Coordinates of C-alpha atoms in Angstrom, one line a residue:
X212 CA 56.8 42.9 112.3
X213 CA 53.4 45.2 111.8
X214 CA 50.5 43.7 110.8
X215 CA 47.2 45.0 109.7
X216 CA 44.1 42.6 109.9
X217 CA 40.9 44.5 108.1
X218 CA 37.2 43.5 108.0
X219 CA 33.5 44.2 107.8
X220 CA 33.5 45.4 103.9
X221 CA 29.8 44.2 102.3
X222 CA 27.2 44.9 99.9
X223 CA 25.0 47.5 101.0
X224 CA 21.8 49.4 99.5
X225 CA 21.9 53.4 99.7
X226 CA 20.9 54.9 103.1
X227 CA 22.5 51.6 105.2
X228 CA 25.2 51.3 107.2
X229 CA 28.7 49.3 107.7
X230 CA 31.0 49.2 110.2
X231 CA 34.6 48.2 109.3
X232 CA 37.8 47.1 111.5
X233 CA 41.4 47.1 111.7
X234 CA 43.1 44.8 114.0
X235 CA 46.7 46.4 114.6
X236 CA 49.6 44.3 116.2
X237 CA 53.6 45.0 116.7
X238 CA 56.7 42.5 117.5
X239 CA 58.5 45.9 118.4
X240 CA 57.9 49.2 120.0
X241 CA 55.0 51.4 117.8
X242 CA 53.7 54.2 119.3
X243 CA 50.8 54.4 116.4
X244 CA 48.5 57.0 114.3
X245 CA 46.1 54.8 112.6
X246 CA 44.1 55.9 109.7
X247 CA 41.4 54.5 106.6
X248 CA 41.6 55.4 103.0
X249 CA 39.7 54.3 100.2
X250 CA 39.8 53.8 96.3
X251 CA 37.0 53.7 93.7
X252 CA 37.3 52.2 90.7
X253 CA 40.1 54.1 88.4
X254 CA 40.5 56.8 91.2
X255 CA 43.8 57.5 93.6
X256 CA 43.4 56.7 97.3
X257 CA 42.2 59.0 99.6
X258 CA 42.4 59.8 103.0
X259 CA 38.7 58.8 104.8
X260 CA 39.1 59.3 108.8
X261 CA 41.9 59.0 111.3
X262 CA 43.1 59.2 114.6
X263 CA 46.1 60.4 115.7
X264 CA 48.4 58.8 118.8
X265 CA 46.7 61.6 121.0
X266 CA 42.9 60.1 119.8
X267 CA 42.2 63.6 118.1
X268 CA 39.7 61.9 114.9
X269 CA 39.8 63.9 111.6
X270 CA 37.4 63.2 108.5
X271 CA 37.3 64.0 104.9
X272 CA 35.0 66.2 104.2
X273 CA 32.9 64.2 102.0
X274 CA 32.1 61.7 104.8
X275 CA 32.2 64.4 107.9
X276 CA 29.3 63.8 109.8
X277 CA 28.2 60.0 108.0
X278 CA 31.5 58.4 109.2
X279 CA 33.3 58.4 112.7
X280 CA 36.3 57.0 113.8
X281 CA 37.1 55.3 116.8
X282 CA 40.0 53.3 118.6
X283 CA 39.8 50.2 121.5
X284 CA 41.4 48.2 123.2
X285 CA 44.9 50.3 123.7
X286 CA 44.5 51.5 119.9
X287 CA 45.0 47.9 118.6
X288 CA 41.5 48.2 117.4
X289 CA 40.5 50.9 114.8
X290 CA 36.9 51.0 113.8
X291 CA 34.8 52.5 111.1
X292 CA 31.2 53.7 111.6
X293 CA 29.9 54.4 108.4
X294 CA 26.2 55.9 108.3
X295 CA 23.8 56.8 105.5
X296 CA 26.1 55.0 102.6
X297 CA 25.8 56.6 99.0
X298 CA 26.6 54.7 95.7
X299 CA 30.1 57.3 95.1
X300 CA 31.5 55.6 99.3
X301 CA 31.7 52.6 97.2
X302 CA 35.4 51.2 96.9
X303 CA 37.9 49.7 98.8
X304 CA 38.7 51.0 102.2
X305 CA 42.6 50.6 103.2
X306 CA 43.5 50.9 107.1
X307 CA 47.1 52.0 107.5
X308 CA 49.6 52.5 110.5
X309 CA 52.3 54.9 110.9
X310 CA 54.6 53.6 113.6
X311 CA 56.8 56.1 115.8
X312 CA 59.7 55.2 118.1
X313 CA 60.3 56.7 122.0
X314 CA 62.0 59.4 120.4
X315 CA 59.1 60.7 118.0
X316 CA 61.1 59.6 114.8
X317 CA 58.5 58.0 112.3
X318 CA 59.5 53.9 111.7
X319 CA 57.8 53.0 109.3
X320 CA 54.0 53.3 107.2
X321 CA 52.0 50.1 107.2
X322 CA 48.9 48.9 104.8
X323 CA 46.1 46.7 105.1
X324 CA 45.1 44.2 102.3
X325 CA 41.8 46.5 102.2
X326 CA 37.7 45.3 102.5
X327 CA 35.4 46.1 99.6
X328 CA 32.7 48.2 100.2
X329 CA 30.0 48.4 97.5
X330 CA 26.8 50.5 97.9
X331 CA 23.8 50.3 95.3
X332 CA 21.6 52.5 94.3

């Protein structure tokens, strides 16, 4: 049992800020890279920031240097700093999980229900 708890997703004007969370939890073993994605309206999902299980945070490059990462509490905690919004960050923003066992052998790939971010111009 994995499940993915996800909030902080608002209305915003351009130039504000947001900070989102994913609260991460496990019945079994999950040694866990931990990651947010987003979707605009009639776009695919796209990778936005992660961290992986050795805390090394990556960005997109449209949100490098607006947007960092960051994990608490034993990594049960995945948080999203999001700086200087623009209207095209608006969409919704997905945390996922990808669960590994002692032996390195990937488990399974978990999803958040997602949190709505809208920015206006």
């Amino acid at each position: 049992q994995v499940q993915l708890m996800e909030s902080g997703g608002a209305s915003v004007q351009a130039g504000g800020s947001l900070r989102l969370s994913c609260r991460f939890s496990s019945a079994t073993y999950c040694d866990n890279d931990m990651s947010w994605y987003r979707q605009g309206p009639g776009k695919e999902r796209d990778f936005v920031a992660g961290i992986d299980s050795d805390g090394v945070a990556t960005y997109a490059e449209s949100v490098e240097g607006r947007f960092s990462a960051s994990q608490n509490r034993g990594k049960t905690i995945l948080e999203l700093q999001m700086n200087n919004l623009k209207p095209e960050d608006t969409a919704m923003y997905y945390c996922k999980a990808d669960c590994y066992d002692t032996s390195w052998n990937l488990k399974g790939t978990f999803w958040g229900q997602g949190t709505q971010v809208t920015v206006s111009s």
